[in-house]
Short mmCIF file of C-alpha atoms and ligand atoms in Angstrom, two decimals:
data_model
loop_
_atom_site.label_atom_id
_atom_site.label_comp_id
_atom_site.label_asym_id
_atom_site.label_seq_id
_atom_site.Cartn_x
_atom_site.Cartn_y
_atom_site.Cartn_z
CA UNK E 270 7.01 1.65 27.59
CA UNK E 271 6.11 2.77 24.26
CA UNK E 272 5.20 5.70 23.57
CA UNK E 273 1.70 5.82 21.64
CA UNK E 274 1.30 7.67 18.81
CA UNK E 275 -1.74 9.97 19.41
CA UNK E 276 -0.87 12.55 16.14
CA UNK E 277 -1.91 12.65 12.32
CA UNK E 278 -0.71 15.20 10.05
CA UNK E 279 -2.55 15.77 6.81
CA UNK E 280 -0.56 16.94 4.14
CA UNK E 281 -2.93 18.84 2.15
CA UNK E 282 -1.42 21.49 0.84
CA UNK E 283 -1.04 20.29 -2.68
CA UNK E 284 -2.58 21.67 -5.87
CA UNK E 285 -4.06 18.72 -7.61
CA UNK E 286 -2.47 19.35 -11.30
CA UNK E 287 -2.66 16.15 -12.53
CA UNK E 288 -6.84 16.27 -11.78
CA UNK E 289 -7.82 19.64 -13.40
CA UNK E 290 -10.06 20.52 -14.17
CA UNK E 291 -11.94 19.40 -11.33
CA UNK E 292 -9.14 20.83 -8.95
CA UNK E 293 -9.05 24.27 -10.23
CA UNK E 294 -11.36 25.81 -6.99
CA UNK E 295 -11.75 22.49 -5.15
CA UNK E 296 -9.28 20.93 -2.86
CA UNK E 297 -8.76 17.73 -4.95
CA UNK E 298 -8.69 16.18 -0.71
CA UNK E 299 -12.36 17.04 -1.48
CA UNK E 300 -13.11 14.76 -4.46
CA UNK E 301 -16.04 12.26 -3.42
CA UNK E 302 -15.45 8.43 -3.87
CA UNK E 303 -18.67 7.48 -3.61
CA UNK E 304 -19.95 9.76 -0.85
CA UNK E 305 -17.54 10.90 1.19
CA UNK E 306 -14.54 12.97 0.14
CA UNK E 307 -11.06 11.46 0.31
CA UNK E 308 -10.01 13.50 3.45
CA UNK E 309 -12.65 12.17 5.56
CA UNK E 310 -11.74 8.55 4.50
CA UNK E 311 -7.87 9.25 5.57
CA UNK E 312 -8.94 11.55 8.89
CA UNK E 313 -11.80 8.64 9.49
CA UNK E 314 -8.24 5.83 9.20
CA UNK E 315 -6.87 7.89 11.63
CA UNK E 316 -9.64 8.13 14.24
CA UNK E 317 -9.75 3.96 14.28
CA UNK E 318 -5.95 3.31 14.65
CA UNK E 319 -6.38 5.84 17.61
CA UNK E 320 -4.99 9.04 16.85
CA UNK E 321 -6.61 11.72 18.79
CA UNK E 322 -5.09 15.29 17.46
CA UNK E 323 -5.45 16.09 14.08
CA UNK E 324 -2.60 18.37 11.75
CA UNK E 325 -3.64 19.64 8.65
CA UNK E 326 -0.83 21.33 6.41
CA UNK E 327 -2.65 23.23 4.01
CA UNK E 328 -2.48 26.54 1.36
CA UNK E 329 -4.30 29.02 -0.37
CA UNK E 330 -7.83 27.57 -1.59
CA UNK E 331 -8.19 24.90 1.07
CA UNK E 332 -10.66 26.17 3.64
CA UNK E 333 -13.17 24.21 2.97
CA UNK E 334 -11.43 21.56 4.30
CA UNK E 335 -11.69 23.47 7.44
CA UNK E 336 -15.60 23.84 6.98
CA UNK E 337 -15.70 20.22 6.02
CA UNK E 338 -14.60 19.20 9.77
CA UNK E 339 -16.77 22.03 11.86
CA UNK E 340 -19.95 22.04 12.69
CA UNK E 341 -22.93 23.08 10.13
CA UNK E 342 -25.68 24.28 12.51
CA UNK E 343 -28.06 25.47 9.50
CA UNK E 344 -27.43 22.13 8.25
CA UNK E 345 -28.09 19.67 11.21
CA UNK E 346 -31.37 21.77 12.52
CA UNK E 347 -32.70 21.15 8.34
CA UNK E 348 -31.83 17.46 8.93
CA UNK E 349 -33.47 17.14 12.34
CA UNK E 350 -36.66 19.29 10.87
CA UNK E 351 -36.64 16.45 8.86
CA UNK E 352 -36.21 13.51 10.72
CA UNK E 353 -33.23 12.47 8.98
CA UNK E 354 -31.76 11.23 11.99
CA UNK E 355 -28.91 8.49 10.44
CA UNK E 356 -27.29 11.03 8.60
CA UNK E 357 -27.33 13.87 11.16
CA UNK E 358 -25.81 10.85 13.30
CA UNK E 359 -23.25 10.07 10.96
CA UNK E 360 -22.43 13.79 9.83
CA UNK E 361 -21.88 14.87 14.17
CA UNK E 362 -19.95 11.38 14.37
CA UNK E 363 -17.68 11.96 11.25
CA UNK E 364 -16.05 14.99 13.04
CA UNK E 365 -12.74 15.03 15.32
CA UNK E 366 -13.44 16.81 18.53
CA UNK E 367 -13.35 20.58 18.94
CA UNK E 368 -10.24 21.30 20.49
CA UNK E 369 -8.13 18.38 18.45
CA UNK E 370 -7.77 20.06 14.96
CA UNK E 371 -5.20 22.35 14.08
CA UNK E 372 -4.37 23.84 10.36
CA UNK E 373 -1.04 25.11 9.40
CA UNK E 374 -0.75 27.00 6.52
CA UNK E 375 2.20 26.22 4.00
CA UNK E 376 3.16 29.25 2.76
CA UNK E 377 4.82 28.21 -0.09
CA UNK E 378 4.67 24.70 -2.00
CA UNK E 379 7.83 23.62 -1.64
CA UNK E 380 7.52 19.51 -1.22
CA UNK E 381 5.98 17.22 1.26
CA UNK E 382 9.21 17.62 3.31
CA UNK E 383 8.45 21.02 4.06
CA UNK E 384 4.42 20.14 4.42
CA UNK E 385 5.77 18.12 6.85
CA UNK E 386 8.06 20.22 8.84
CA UNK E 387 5.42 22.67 9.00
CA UNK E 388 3.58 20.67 11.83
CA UNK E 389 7.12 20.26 13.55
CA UNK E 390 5.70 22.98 16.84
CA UNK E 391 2.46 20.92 16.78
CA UNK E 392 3.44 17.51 17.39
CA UNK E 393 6.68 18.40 19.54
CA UNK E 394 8.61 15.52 20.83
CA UNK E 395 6.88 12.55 19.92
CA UNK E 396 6.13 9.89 17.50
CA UNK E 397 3.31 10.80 15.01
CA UNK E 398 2.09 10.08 11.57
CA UNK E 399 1.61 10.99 8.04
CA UNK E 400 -1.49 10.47 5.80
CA UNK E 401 -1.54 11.13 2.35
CA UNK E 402 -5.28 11.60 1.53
CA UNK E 403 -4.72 10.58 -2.52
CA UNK E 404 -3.46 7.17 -1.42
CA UNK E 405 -6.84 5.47 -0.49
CA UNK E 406 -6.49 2.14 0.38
CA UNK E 407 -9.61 -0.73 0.93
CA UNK E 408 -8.97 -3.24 3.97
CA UNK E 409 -10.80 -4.99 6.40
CA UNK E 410 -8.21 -3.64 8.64
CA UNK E 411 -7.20 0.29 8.17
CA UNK E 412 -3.75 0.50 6.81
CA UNK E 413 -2.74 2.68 9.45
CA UNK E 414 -3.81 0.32 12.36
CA UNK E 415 -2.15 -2.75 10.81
CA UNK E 416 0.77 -0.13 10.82
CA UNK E 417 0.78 0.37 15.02
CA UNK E 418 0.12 -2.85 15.54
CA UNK E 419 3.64 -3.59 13.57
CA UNK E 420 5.29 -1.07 15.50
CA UNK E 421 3.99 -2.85 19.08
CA UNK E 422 5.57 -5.92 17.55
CA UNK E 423 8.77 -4.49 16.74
CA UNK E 424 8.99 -2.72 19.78
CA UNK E 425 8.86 1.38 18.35
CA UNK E 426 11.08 2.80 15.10
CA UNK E 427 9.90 4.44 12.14
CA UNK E 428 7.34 2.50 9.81
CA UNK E 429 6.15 3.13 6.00
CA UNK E 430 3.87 1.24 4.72
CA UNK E 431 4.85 -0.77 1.51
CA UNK E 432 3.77 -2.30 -1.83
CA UNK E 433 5.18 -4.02 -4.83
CA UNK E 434 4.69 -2.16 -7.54
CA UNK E 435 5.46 -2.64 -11.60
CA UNK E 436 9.43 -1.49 -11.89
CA UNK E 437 8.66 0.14 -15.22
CA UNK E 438 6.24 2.46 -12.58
CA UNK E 439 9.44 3.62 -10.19
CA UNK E 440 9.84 6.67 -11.32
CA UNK E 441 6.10 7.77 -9.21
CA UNK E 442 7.38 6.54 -6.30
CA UNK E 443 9.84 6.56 -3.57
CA UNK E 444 11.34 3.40 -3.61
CA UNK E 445 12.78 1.03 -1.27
CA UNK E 446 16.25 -0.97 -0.65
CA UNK E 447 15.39 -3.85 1.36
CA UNK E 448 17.03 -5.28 4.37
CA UNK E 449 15.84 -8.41 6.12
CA UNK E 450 12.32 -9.36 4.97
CA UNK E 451 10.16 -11.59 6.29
CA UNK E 452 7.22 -11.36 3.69
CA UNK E 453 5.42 -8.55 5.77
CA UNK E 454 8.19 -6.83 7.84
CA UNK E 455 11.14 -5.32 5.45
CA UNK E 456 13.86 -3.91 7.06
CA UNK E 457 14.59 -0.84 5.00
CA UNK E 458 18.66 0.07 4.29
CA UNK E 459 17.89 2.98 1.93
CA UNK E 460 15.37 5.28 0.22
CA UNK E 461 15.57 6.88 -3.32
CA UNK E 462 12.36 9.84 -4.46
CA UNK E 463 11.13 8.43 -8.07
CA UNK E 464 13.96 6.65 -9.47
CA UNK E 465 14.13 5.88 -13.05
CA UNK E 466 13.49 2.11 -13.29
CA UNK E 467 17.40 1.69 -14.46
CA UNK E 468 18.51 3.23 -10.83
CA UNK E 469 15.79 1.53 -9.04
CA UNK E 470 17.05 -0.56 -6.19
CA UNK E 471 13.69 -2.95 -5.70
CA UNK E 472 10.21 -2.48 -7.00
CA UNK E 473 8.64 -2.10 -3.35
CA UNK E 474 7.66 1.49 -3.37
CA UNK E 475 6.57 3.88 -0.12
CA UNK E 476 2.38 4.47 -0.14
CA UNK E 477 1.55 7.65 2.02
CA UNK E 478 1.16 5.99 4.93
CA UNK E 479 4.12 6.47 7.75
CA UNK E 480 4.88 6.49 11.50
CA UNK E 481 7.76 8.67 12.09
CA UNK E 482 10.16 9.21 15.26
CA UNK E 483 10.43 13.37 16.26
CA UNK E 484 13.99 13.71 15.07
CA UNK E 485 12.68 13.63 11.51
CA UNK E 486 11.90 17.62 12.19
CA UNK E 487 15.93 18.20 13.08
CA UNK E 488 16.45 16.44 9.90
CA UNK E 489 14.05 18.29 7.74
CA UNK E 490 15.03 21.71 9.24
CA UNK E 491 18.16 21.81 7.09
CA UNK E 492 17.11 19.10 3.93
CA UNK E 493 18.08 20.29 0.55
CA UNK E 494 15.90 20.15 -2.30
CA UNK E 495 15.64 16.98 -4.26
CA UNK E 496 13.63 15.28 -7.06
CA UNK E 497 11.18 18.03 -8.66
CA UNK E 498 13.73 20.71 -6.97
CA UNK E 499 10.86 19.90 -3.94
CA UNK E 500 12.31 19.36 -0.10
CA UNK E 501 10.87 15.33 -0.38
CA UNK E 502 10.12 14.16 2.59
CA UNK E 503 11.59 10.59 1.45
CA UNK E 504 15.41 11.90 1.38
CA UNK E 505 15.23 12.83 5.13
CA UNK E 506 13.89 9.75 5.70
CA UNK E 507 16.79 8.44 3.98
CA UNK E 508 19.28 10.06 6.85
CA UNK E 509 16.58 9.44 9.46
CA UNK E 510 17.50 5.73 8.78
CA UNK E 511 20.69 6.02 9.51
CA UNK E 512 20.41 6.31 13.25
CA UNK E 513 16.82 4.96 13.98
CA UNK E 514 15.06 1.74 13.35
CA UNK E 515 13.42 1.82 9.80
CA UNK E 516 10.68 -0.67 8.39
CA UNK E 517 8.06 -1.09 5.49
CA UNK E 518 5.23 -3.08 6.26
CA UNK E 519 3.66 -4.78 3.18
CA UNK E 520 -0.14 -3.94 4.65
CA UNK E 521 -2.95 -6.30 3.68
CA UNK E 522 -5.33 -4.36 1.30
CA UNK E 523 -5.80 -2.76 -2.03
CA UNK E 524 -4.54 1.04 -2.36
CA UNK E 525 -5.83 3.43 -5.06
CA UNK E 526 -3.99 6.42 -6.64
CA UNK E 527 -6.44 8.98 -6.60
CA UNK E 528 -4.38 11.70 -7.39
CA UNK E 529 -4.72 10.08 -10.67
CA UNK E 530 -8.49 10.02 -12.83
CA UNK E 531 -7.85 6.55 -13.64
CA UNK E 532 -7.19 5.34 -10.33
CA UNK E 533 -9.65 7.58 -8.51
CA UNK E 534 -12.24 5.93 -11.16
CA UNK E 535 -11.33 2.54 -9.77
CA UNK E 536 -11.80 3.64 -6.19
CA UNK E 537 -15.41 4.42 -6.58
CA UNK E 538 -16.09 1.43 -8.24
CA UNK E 539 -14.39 -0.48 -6.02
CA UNK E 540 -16.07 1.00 -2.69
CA UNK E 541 -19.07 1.21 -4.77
CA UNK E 542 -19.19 -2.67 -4.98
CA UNK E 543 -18.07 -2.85 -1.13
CA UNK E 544 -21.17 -0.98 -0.16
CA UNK E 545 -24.55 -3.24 0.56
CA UNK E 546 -26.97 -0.42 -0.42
CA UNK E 547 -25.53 0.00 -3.88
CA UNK E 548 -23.61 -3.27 -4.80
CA UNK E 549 -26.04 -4.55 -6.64
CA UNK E 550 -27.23 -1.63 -8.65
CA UNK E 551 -23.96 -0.85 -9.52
CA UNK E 552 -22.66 -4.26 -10.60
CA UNK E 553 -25.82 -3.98 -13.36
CA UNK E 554 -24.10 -0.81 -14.30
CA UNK E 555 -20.76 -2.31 -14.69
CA UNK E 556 -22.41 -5.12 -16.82
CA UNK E 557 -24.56 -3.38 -19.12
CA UNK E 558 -21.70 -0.74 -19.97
CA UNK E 559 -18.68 -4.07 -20.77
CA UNK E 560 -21.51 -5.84 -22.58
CA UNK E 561 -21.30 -3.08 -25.37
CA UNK E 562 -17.19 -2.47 -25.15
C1 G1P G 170 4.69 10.99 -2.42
C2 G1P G 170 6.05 10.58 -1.88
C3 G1P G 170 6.50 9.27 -2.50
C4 G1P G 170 5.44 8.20 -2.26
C5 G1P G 170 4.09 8.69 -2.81
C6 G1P G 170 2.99 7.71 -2.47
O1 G1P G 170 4.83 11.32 -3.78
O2 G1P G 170 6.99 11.60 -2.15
O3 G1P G 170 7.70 8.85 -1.93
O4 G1P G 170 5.80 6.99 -2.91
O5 G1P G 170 3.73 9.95 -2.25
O6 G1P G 170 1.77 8.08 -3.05
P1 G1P G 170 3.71 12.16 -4.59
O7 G1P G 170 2.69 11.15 -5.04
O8 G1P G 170 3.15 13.16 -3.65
O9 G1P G 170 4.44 12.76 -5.74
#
């Protein structure tokens, strides 16, 4: 039988340059779109395609993440004073249970390879996956769902999940060499960390969703540094695919950079306009502002 996959890690670990100043004492995993900060959204992703333990890789500055997903007693017992019942419901519902989140410090920043190997005593010998908080993505479906339910129909193997992107925009990606393809399954024959557009070998880059087999960790253990002298997690994946079934799943729904102030921008509007108490209000907004551009 399969075996489920029933761990998350959350590489978190990063320092947010390319969003400071806002990053400069907040974990940019922490930014808001909307109302809820981009960690919750991804640990929230996790929680409905059914992962029950929880692995945050994370450094110096990041506790609050930590506070984020604990208890707030002072908090709740202000809320309940109140009556504010629906969001006391939704704040005790939001968090993973006690005894199924672990942090892992990352001592040094050294790449999202290392991040990655730093859960490697956590999960042990199973299949688990990897959420990249910055790559929010709006589905009917969570990405990460549509994800195990590809793996059930391929039987196990490792899965990324996959999206076309502009080939003069490569060189932000890992990128893909497809196999077979059948329009939502790609096999994938080879991997390359932010190619320049000229030594691209398809457009259809890797979005930070993935399902990886355990022997990714043996791999890891001895990787050499890559693009960005950074251990990338996207070369090991590269040998990992050598010996063990590799896919991309093109994943119905619309992802959003938010590592970047343009794309996290877009993200807010976009969930903005997906939510029923503030649709409206904010489509006025949207109006008003283009009728003066
Ligand atoms: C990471 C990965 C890259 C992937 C990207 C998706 O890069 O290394 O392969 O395409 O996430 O967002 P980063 O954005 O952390 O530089």
């Amino acid at each position: 039988m399969l075996q489920k996959v029933r761990k998350a890690v959350f590489p978190v670990g990063g320092l947010g340059t390319r969003f400071l100043p806002a990053t400069k004492a907040m974990p940019k995993e922490m930014l808001p779109v909307v109302d809820k900060p981009l960690i919750q959204y991804a640990v929230d992703e996790a929680r409905e395609a059914g992962i029950e333990e929880f692995v945050f890789v994370t450094g110096r500055g990041k506790v609050i993440i930590e506070d984020h997903f604990d208890r707030s007693y002072e908090l709740e017992s202000v809320l309940r004073e109140r009556g504010k019942s629906d969001i006391l419901d939704e704040l005790q519902n939001s968090l993973p249970k006690t005894g199924t989140v672990a942090y892992i410090r990352q001592q040094e920043p050294e790449g999202l390879g290392h991040a990655v190997w730093c859960a490697k005593r956590y999960i042990g010998d199973e299949p688990f996956a990897v959420i990249l908080a910055d790559d929010l993505i709006l589905s009917d479906k969570p990405c990460l769902a549509q994800m195990m339910e590809a793996r059930e129909e391929l039987g196990g193997g490792n899965i990324l999940a996959a999206m076309e992107v502009s080939p003069e925009h490569t060189s932000r990606y890992g990128i893909l060499k497809p196999g077979y393809d059948n329009g939502k399954i790609i096999e994938v024959k080879h991997l390359v960390e932010k190619p320049e557009p000229k030594d691209a070998p398809s457009n259809l880059a890797v979005i930070g969703r993935y399902i990886l087999e355990p022997s990714v960790f043996d791999i890891l253990e001895n990787q050499t540094r890559g693009a960005g002298n950074e251990i990338q997690l996207t070369d090991a994946l590269c040998s990992l695919l050598k010996n063990s079934p590799f896919y991309g799943l093109r994943f119905d729904g619309t992802r959003f950079d938010c590592g970047d102030k343009i794309g996290f921008l877009h993200a807010n509007i976009a969930f903005a306009l997906k939510r029923d108490d503030m649709n409206q209000a904010v489509a006025d907004i949207i109006r008003e502002i283009s009728s003066d551009l």
